[in-house]
Amino acid sequence: MKTLLLASNNKGKLRELQFILADLPLELVTPADLGLTLDVDEDGSTYAENAVKKALAFAKASGLTCLADDSGLEVDALNGGPGLYSARYSSKPGATDKNRRDFLLLNLRGKPRPWTGRFRATVAVAGPEGSVQIAEGTCPGQIISEERGTGGFGYDPIFLLDGTDQTMAELPEETKNRLSHRARAVQAAKKILLERFGKI
Ligand code: IMP
């Protein structure tokens, strides 16, 4: 079976990527499976730049075709922030997802509601020889001030998905993995994977 490396060290993301790609006849491996420790600096000025950088670095280090994503939460009342800085958004070093959610709510305090926004993801697929292609997905919703639900990761407990009365953390796993920004980007990337692997 052909092998695809999921180029991420984020456990929440890896679980989602494995779920969304499970219908492809590919062996999915993670950096941990390969004993590959690679920390790529996410210093690009767009999601695409960061995703491409990660996918290429992991593809070159492993010799395998790699899929990487870069994603973030954009809140209109914060002019699109935290955006590219979503993973590092905090006032303290060593912050947890919960600390980042609290910091977001602190920065939104007093701003007119609804706090509309969206998750955005760009997925890059790279080969060890240096070729790379990208696909994108978004998921609109709004931020609420009380946490609800225990699923997902990151900002999920305070992100109410448009068209539902549920936060991302309240949705069943299969539903999040059908509707999320990452699901949409990866669905688009499946076409790229099928072409790259010669219909597999
Ligand atoms: P990165 O793509 O590794 O730079 O991380 C993006 C950050 O955005 C994550 O660490 C989360 O804080 C946030 N994020 C991205 N996707 C999701 C999601 O599906 N749910 C909740 N938070 C997310």
Coordinates of N, CA and C and ligand atoms in Angstrom, one line a residue:
M1 N 0.8 -1.2 0.0 CA 0.0 0.0 0.0 C 0.9 1.3 0.0
K2 N 0.4 2.3 -0.7 CA 1.2 3.5 -0.7 C 1.0 4.3 0.6
T3 N 2.1 5.1 0.9 CA 2.1 5.7 2.2 C 2.1 7.2 2.1
L4 N 1.3 7.8 3.0 CA 1.2 9.3 3.1 C 1.5 9.7 4.5
L5 N 2.5 10.6 4.7 CA 2.8 11.1 6.0 C 2.0 12.3 6.3
L6 N 1.3 12.3 7.5 CA 0.5 13.4 7.9 C 1.5 14.3 8.7
A7 N 1.9 15.4 8.2 CA 3.0 16.2 8.7 C 2.5 17.2 9.8
S8 N 2.1 16.7 10.9 CA 1.7 17.5 12.0 C 2.1 16.8 13.4
N9 N 2.4 17.7 14.4 CA 2.6 17.1 15.7 C 1.4 17.4 16.6
N10 N 0.3 18.0 16.1 CA -0.8 18.3 16.9 C -1.8 17.1 16.9
K11 N -2.0 16.5 18.1 CA -2.7 15.3 18.2 C -4.2 15.4 17.8
G12 N -4.8 16.6 18.1 CA -6.2 16.8 17.7 C -6.3 16.8 16.2
K13 N -5.4 17.5 15.5 CA -5.4 17.6 14.1 C -5.1 16.2 13.4
L14 N -4.2 15.5 14.0 CA -3.8 14.2 13.4 C -5.0 13.2 13.4
R15 N -5.7 13.3 14.6 CA -6.9 12.4 14.7 C -7.9 12.8 13.6
E16 N -8.2 14.1 13.4 CA -9.1 14.5 12.4 C -8.7 14.1 11.0
L17 N -7.4 14.3 10.7 CA -6.9 14.0 9.4 C -7.0 12.5 9.1
Q18 N -6.7 11.7 10.1 CA -6.8 10.2 10.0 C -8.3 9.8 9.7
F19 N -9.2 10.5 10.3 CA -10.6 10.2 10.2 C -11.1 10.6 8.7
I20 N -10.7 11.8 8.3 CA -11.2 12.3 7.0 C -10.6 11.5 5.9
L21 N -9.3 11.0 6.0 CA -8.7 10.3 4.9 C -8.8 8.8 5.0
A22 N -9.6 8.3 5.9 CA -9.7 6.9 6.2 C -10.3 6.1 5.0
D23 N -11.0 6.8 4.1 CA -11.6 6.1 2.9 C -10.7 5.9 1.8
L24 N -9.5 6.5 1.9 CA -8.5 6.3 0.8 C -7.6 5.1 1.0
P25 N -7.3 4.3 0.0 CA -6.5 3.1 0.3 C -5.0 3.5 0.4
L26 N -4.7 4.3 1.5 CA -3.4 4.7 1.7 C -3.0 4.3 3.2
E27 N -1.7 4.0 3.4 CA -1.3 3.8 4.7 C -0.9 5.2 5.3
L28 N -1.6 5.6 6.3 CA -1.4 7.0 6.9 C -0.4 6.8 8.1
V29 N 0.7 7.6 8.0 CA 1.7 7.5 9.1 C 1.9 8.9 9.7
T30 N 2.3 9.0 10.9 CA 2.6 10.3 11.6 C 4.1 10.4 11.8
P31 N 4.5 11.6 12.1 CA 6.0 11.8 12.4 C 6.4 10.9 13.6
A32 N 5.5 10.7 14.6 CA 5.8 9.9 15.7 C 6.0 8.4 15.3
D33 N 5.2 7.9 14.4 CA 5.3 6.6 13.9 C 6.7 6.3 13.3
L34 N 7.3 7.4 12.7 CA 8.6 7.3 12.0 C 9.7 7.6 12.9
G35 N 9.4 8.1 14.1 CA 10.5 8.6 15.0 C 11.1 9.9 14.5
L36 N 10.3 10.6 13.7 CA 10.7 11.9 13.1 C 10.4 13.1 13.9
T37 N 11.4 13.7 14.5 CA 11.1 14.9 15.2 C 11.6 16.1 14.4
L38 N 10.7 16.9 14.0 CA 11.0 18.1 13.2 C 10.1 19.2 13.6
D39 N 10.7 20.3 14.0 CA 9.9 21.5 14.4 C 10.1 22.5 13.3
V40 N 9.1 22.8 12.6 CA 9.2 23.7 11.5 C 8.6 25.1 12.0
D41 N 9.4 26.1 11.8 CA 9.0 27.5 12.2 C 7.9 28.0 11.3
E42 N 6.8 28.3 11.9 CA 5.6 28.7 11.1 C 5.7 30.3 11.0
D43 N 6.6 30.7 10.2 CA 6.9 32.2 10.1 C 6.4 32.8 8.8
G44 N 5.6 32.0 8.0 CA 5.0 32.6 6.8 C 4.0 33.7 7.0
S45 N 3.7 34.4 6.0 CA 2.7 35.5 6.1 C 1.3 35.1 5.7
T46 N 1.1 33.8 5.2 CA -0.2 33.2 4.9 C -0.2 31.8 5.4
Y47 N -1.5 31.3 5.5 CA -1.7 29.9 5.8 C -1.0 29.0 4.8
A48 N -1.1 29.4 3.5 CA -0.6 28.6 2.4 C 1.0 28.5 2.6
E49 N 1.6 29.6 2.9 CA 3.1 29.6 3.0 C 3.5 28.6 4.1
N50 N 2.8 28.7 5.2 CA 3.2 27.8 6.4 C 2.9 26.3 6.0
A51 N 1.7 26.1 5.4 CA 1.4 24.7 5.1 C 2.4 24.1 4.1
V52 N 2.8 24.9 3.1 CA 3.8 24.5 2.1 C 5.1 24.2 2.7
K53 N 5.5 25.1 3.6 CA 6.8 25.0 4.3 C 6.9 23.7 5.1
K54 N 5.8 23.4 5.9 CA 5.7 22.2 6.7 C 5.7 20.9 5.8
A55 N 4.9 20.9 4.8 CA 4.7 19.7 3.9 C 6.1 19.4 3.2
L56 N 6.8 20.5 2.7 CA 8.0 20.2 2.0 C 9.1 19.7 3.0
A57 N 9.2 20.4 4.2 CA 10.2 20.0 5.2 C 10.0 18.5 5.6
F58 N 8.8 18.1 5.8 CA 8.5 16.7 6.2 C 8.8 15.7 5.1
A59 N 8.4 16.2 3.8 CA 8.6 15.3 2.7 C 10.1 15.0 2.4
K60 N 10.9 16.1 2.6 CA 12.3 15.9 2.3 C 12.9 15.1 3.4
A61 N 12.5 15.3 4.7 CA 13.1 14.6 5.8 C 12.7 13.1 5.8
S62 N 11.5 12.8 5.2 CA 11.1 11.4 5.3 C 11.2 10.6 4.0
G63 N 11.3 11.4 2.9 CA 11.3 10.7 1.6 C 9.9 10.2 1.1
L64 N 8.9 10.7 1.8 CA 7.5 10.3 1.6 C 6.7 11.5 1.1
T65 N 5.6 11.2 0.4 CA 4.6 12.3 0.1 C 4.0 12.7 1.4
C66 N 3.8 14.0 1.6 CA 3.3 14.5 2.9 C 2.2 15.4 2.7
L67 N 1.3 15.4 3.7 CA 0.2 16.3 3.7 C 0.3 17.1 5.0
A68 N 0.3 18.5 4.9 CA 0.3 19.3 6.1 C -0.8 20.3 6.0
D69 N -1.3 20.8 7.2 CA -2.2 21.9 7.1 C -1.8 23.0 8.0
D70 N -2.2 24.2 7.6 CA -2.1 25.3 8.5 C -3.5 26.0 8.7
S71 N -3.9 26.3 9.9 CA -5.2 26.7 10.1 C -5.3 27.8 11.2
G72 N -6.5 28.4 11.3 CA -6.6 29.4 12.3 C -8.0 29.9 12.4
L73 N -8.3 30.7 13.4 CA -9.6 31.2 13.7 C -9.5 32.7 13.4
E74 N -10.5 33.2 12.6 CA -10.5 34.6 12.3 C -11.8 35.2 12.9
V75 N -11.6 36.2 13.7 CA -12.8 36.9 14.4 C -12.9 38.3 13.8
D76 N -14.1 38.6 13.3 CA -14.3 39.9 12.6 C -14.0 41.1 13.6
A77 N -14.5 41.0 14.8 CA -14.3 42.1 15.8 C -12.9 42.3 16.2
L78 N -12.0 41.3 15.8 CA -10.6 41.4 16.1 C -9.8 41.6 14.8
N79 N -10.5 42.2 13.8 CA -9.9 42.4 12.5 C -9.3 41.2 11.9
G80 N -9.9 40.0 12.1 CA -9.4 38.8 11.5 C -8.5 38.0 12.4
G81 N -8.2 38.5 13.6 CA -7.3 37.8 14.6 C -8.1 36.8 15.3
P82 N -7.4 35.8 16.0 CA -5.9 35.7 16.0 C -5.3 35.1 14.7
G83 N -6.2 34.6 13.8 CA -5.7 34.2 12.5 C -4.5 33.3 12.5
L84 N -3.4 33.8 11.8 CA -2.2 33.0 11.7 C -1.6 32.7 13.1
Y85 N -1.9 33.5 14.1 CA -1.3 33.4 15.4 C -2.2 32.5 16.4
S86 N -3.2 31.9 15.8 CA -4.2 31.1 16.7 C -3.5 30.2 17.6
A87 N -2.5 29.5 17.2 CA -1.8 28.4 18.0 C -1.0 29.1 19.1
R88 N -0.6 30.3 18.9 CA 0.3 31.0 19.9 C -0.3 32.1 20.6
Y89 N -1.7 32.2 20.5 CA -2.4 33.4 21.0 C -2.6 33.3 22.5
S90 N -1.8 34.0 23.2 CA -1.9 34.0 24.7 C -1.0 35.1 25.3
S91 N -1.3 35.4 26.6 CA -0.5 36.4 27.3 C 0.7 35.7 28.1
K92 N 0.6 34.3 28.1 CA 1.6 33.7 28.9 C 2.4 32.5 28.2
P93 N 3.6 32.3 28.5 CA 4.3 31.2 27.9 C 3.8 29.9 28.4
G94 N 3.9 28.8 27.6 CA 3.4 27.5 28.0 C 1.9 27.4 28.2
A95 N 1.2 28.3 27.4 CA -0.3 28.4 27.5 C -1.0 27.1 27.0
T96 N -2.1 26.8 27.5 CA -2.9 25.7 27.1 C -4.0 26.2 26.1
D97 N -4.8 25.3 25.5 CA -5.9 25.6 24.7 C -6.9 26.5 25.5
K98 N -7.1 26.1 26.7 CA -8.1 26.8 27.6 C -7.6 28.2 27.9
N99 N -6.3 28.4 28.1 CA -5.7 29.7 28.3 C -6.0 30.6 27.0
R100 N -5.8 30.0 25.9 CA -6.0 30.7 24.6 C -7.5 31.1 24.4
R101 N -8.4 30.2 24.8 CA -9.8 30.5 24.7 C -10.2 31.7 25.7
D102 N -9.6 31.6 26.9 CA -9.9 32.7 27.9 C -9.3 34.0 27.4
F103 N -8.2 34.0 26.7 CA -7.5 35.2 26.2 C -8.4 35.8 25.1
L104 N -8.9 34.9 24.3 CA -9.8 35.4 23.2 C -11.0 36.1 23.7
L105 N -11.6 35.5 24.7 CA -12.8 36.1 25.3 C -12.5 37.4 26.1
L106 N -11.4 37.4 26.7 CA -10.9 38.7 27.3 C -10.8 39.8 26.3
N107 N -10.2 39.5 25.1 CA -10.1 40.5 24.1 C -11.4 40.9 23.4
L108 N -12.4 40.0 23.5 CA -13.7 40.3 22.9 C -14.6 41.1 23.9
R109 N -14.2 41.1 25.2 CA -15.1 41.7 26.2 C -15.5 43.1 25.8
G110 N -16.8 43.5 25.8 CA -17.2 44.8 25.4 C -17.4 45.1 24.0
K111 N -17.0 44.2 23.1 CA -17.2 44.3 21.6 C -18.6 43.9 21.3
P112 N -19.2 44.7 20.4 CA -20.6 44.3 20.0 C -20.8 42.9 19.4
R113 N -21.8 42.3 19.8 CA -22.1 40.9 19.4 C -23.1 41.0 18.2
P114 N -23.2 39.9 17.4 CA -22.5 38.7 17.5 C -21.1 38.7 17.1
W115 N -20.3 37.9 17.7 CA -18.8 37.8 17.4 C -18.6 36.8 16.3
T116 N -18.9 37.3 15.0 CA -18.8 36.4 13.9 C -17.4 36.2 13.5
G117 N -17.2 35.1 12.8 CA -15.9 34.7 12.3 C -15.9 33.4 11.6
R118 N -14.7 32.8 11.4 CA -14.6 31.6 10.7 C -13.3 30.9 11.0
F119 N -13.3 29.6 10.9 CA -12.1 28.8 10.9 C -11.6 28.8 9.4
R120 N -10.3 28.8 9.2 CA -9.8 28.6 7.8 C -8.6 27.6 7.8
A121 N -8.6 26.8 6.8 CA -7.5 25.8 6.7 C -7.0 25.8 5.3
T122 N -5.6 25.7 5.2 CA -5.0 25.4 3.9 C -4.2 24.1 4.1
V123 N -4.4 23.2 3.1 CA -3.7 21.9 3.1 C -2.7 21.9 2.0
A124 N -1.5 21.5 2.3 CA -0.5 21.4 1.2 C -0.1 19.9 1.1
V125 N 0.1 19.4 -0.1 CA 0.5 18.1 -0.4 C 1.9 18.2 -1.1
A126 N 2.9 17.7 -0.6 CA 4.3 17.8 -1.2 C 4.9 16.5 -1.4
G127 N 5.7 16.4 -2.4 CA 6.6 15.2 -2.7 C 8.0 15.5 -2.3
P128 N 8.8 14.5 -2.0 CA 10.2 14.6 -1.6 C 11.0 15.3 -2.6
E129 N 10.6 15.3 -3.9 CA 11.3 15.9 -5.0 C 11.1 17.4 -5.1
G130 N 10.1 17.9 -4.2 CA 9.9 19.4 -4.2 C 8.6 19.9 -4.8
S131 N 7.8 19.0 -5.4 CA 6.6 19.5 -6.0 C 5.5 19.7 -4.9
V132 N 4.6 20.7 -5.0 CA 3.7 20.9 -4.0 C 2.4 21.5 -4.6
Q133 N 1.2 21.1 -4.0 CA -0.1 21.6 -4.4 C -0.9 22.0 -3.1
I134 N -1.8 22.9 -3.3 CA -2.6 23.3 -2.1 C -4.1 23.2 -2.3
A135 N -4.9 23.1 -1.2 CA -6.3 23.2 -1.3 C -6.8 23.9 0.0
E136 N -8.0 24.6 -0.1 CA -8.4 25.4 1.1 C -9.8 25.1 1.5
G137 N -10.1 25.4 2.7 CA -11.5 25.3 3.2 C -11.8 26.3 4.3
T138 N -13.1 26.7 4.4 CA -13.4 27.6 5.5 C -14.7 27.1 6.2
C139 N -15.0 27.6 7.4 CA -16.1 27.1 8.2 C -16.6 28.3 9.0
P140 N -17.8 28.9 8.6 CA -18.3 30.1 9.3 C -19.0 29.8 10.6
G141 N -19.0 30.7 11.6 CA -19.7 30.6 12.8 C -19.5 31.8 13.7
Q142 N -19.8 31.7 15.0 CA -19.6 32.8 15.9 C -19.0 32.4 17.2
I143 N -18.4 33.3 17.9 CA -17.8 33.0 19.2 C -18.8 33.2 20.3
I144 N -18.9 32.3 21.2 CA -19.8 32.5 22.4 C -19.0 32.5 23.7
S145 N -19.6 33.2 24.7 CA -18.7 33.4 25.9 C -18.7 32.3 26.9
E146 N -19.5 31.3 26.7 CA -19.4 30.2 27.7 C -19.1 28.9 26.9
E147 N -18.2 28.1 27.5 CA -17.7 26.9 26.9 C -18.8 25.8 26.9
R148 N -19.0 25.2 25.7 CA -19.9 24.1 25.6 C -19.3 22.9 24.9
G149 N -19.4 21.7 25.4 CA -19.0 20.5 24.7 C -17.5 20.1 25.1
T150 N -17.2 18.8 24.9 CA -15.9 18.3 25.3 C -15.2 17.7 24.1
G151 N -15.7 17.7 22.9 CA -15.0 17.1 21.7 C -14.0 18.1 21.1
G152 N -13.4 17.6 20.1 CA -12.5 18.5 19.3 C -11.3 19.0 20.1
F153 N -10.8 20.2 19.8 CA -9.6 20.8 20.4 C -9.6 22.3 20.2
G154 N -8.6 22.9 20.7 CA -8.5 24.4 20.4 C -9.7 25.2 20.8
Y155 N -10.2 26.0 19.9 CA -11.3 26.9 20.1 C -12.7 26.3 20.0
D156 N -12.7 25.0 19.8 CA -14.0 24.3 19.5 C -15.1 24.6 20.5
P157 N -14.8 24.6 21.9 CA -15.9 24.8 22.8 C -16.6 26.2 22.8
I158 N -16.0 27.1 22.2 CA -16.6 28.5 22.1 C -16.9 28.9 20.7
F159 N -16.9 27.9 19.7 CA -17.2 28.2 18.3 C -18.5 27.6 18.0
L160 N -19.6 28.5 17.8 CA -20.9 28.0 17.4 C -21.0 28.0 15.9
L161 N -21.2 26.8 15.4 CA -21.2 26.6 13.9 C -22.5 27.2 13.3
D162 N -22.3 28.0 12.2 CA -23.5 28.5 11.5 C -24.4 27.4 11.1
G163 N -25.7 27.7 11.2 CA -26.7 26.7 10.8 C -27.0 25.7 11.8
T164 N -26.4 25.7 13.0 CA -26.7 24.7 14.0 C -26.8 25.5 15.4
D165 N -27.2 24.8 16.4 CA -27.2 25.4 17.7 C -26.1 24.7 18.6
Q166 N -25.1 24.2 17.9 CA -24.0 23.5 18.6 C -22.6 24.1 18.4
T167 N -21.8 24.0 19.4 CA -20.4 24.3 19.2 C -19.7 23.2 18.5
M168 N -18.6 23.5 18.0 CA -17.7 22.5 17.3 C -17.4 21.3 18.3
A169 N -17.3 21.7 19.6 CA -17.0 20.6 20.6 C -18.2 19.8 21.0
E170 N -19.4 20.2 20.7 CA -20.6 19.5 21.0 C -21.0 18.5 19.8
L171 N -20.5 18.8 18.6 CA -20.8 18.0 17.5 C -20.3 16.6 17.6
P172 N -21.0 15.6 17.1 CA -20.4 14.3 17.0 C -19.1 14.4 16.1
E173 N -18.2 13.5 16.4 CA -16.9 13.6 15.7 C -17.1 13.5 14.1
E174 N -18.0 12.6 13.7 CA -18.2 12.5 12.2 C -18.8 13.7 11.6
T175 N -19.6 14.5 12.4 CA -20.2 15.7 11.9 C -19.1 16.8 11.7
K176 N -18.3 17.0 12.8 CA -17.2 18.0 12.7 C -16.4 17.6 11.5
N177 N -16.1 16.3 11.3 CA -15.2 15.9 10.2 C -15.8 15.9 8.9
R178 N -17.1 16.3 8.8 CA -17.7 16.5 7.5 C -17.8 17.9 7.2
L179 N -18.0 18.8 8.2 CA -18.3 20.2 8.0 C -17.2 21.2 8.3
S180 N -16.1 20.7 8.9 CA -15.1 21.7 9.3 C -14.3 22.2 8.2
H181 N -13.6 23.3 8.4 CA -12.6 23.9 7.5 C -11.6 22.9 7.0
R182 N -11.1 22.1 8.0 CA -10.1 21.1 7.6 C -10.7 20.0 6.8
A183 N -11.9 19.6 7.1 CA -12.6 18.6 6.3 C -12.8 19.0 4.9
R184 N -13.2 20.3 4.7 CA -13.4 20.9 3.4 C -12.1 20.9 2.6
A185 N -11.0 21.4 3.3 CA -9.8 21.5 2.6 C -9.2 20.1 2.2
V186 N -9.4 19.1 3.1 CA -8.8 17.8 2.8 C -9.7 17.1 1.8
Q187 N -11.0 17.3 1.8 CA -11.8 16.7 0.7 C -11.3 17.2 -0.7
A188 N -11.0 18.5 -0.8 CA -10.5 19.1 -2.0 C -9.1 18.5 -2.3
A189 N -8.3 18.2 -1.3 CA -6.9 17.7 -1.4 C -7.0 16.2 -1.9
K190 N -8.1 15.5 -1.6 CA -8.2 14.1 -2.0 C -8.0 13.9 -3.5
K191 N -8.5 14.9 -4.3 CA -8.4 14.8 -5.8 C -6.9 14.9 -6.1
I192 N -6.2 15.8 -5.4 CA -4.7 16.0 -5.6 C -4.0 14.6 -5.3
L193 N -4.4 14.0 -4.2 CA -3.7 12.8 -3.8 C -4.0 11.7 -4.8
L194 N -5.2 11.6 -5.3 CA -5.6 10.5 -6.2 C -4.7 10.7 -7.5
E195 N -4.5 12.0 -7.9 CA -3.7 12.2 -9.1 C -2.3 11.8 -8.8
R196 N -1.7 12.3 -7.7 CA -0.3 12.0 -7.3 C 0.0 10.6 -7.2
F197 N -0.9 9.8 -6.6 CA -0.6 8.4 -6.4 C -1.1 7.6 -7.6
G198 N -1.4 8.2 -8.7 CA -1.9 7.5 -9.9 C -3.1 6.7 -9.7
K199 N -4.1 7.4 -9.1 CA -5.5 6.8 -8.8 C -5.4 5.7 -7.7
I200 N -4.2 5.6 -7.2 CA -3.8 4.7 -6.0 C -4.0 3.2 -6.3
Ligands
IMP1 P1 -1.6 25.5 13.3 O1 -2.4 25.1 12.1 O2 -0.8 24.3 13.8 O3 -0.8 26.7 13.2 O4 -2.6 25.7 14.5 C1 -3.8 26.4 14.3 C2 -4.5 26.7 15.6 O5 -5.8 27.2 15.3 C3 -4.7 25.5 16.5 O6 -3.7 25.3 17.5 C4 -6.0 25.9 17.2 O7 -5.8 26.8 18.3 C5 -6.7 26.6 16.1 N1 -7.5 25.7 15.3 C6 -7.3 25.2 14.1 N2 -8.2 24.4 13.7 C7 -9.1 24.2 14.7 C8 -10.2 23.5 14.9 O8 -10.7 22.6 14.1 N3 -10.8 23.6 16.1 C9 -10.4 24.5 17.1 N4 -9.3 25.2 17.0 C10 -8.6 25.1 15.8

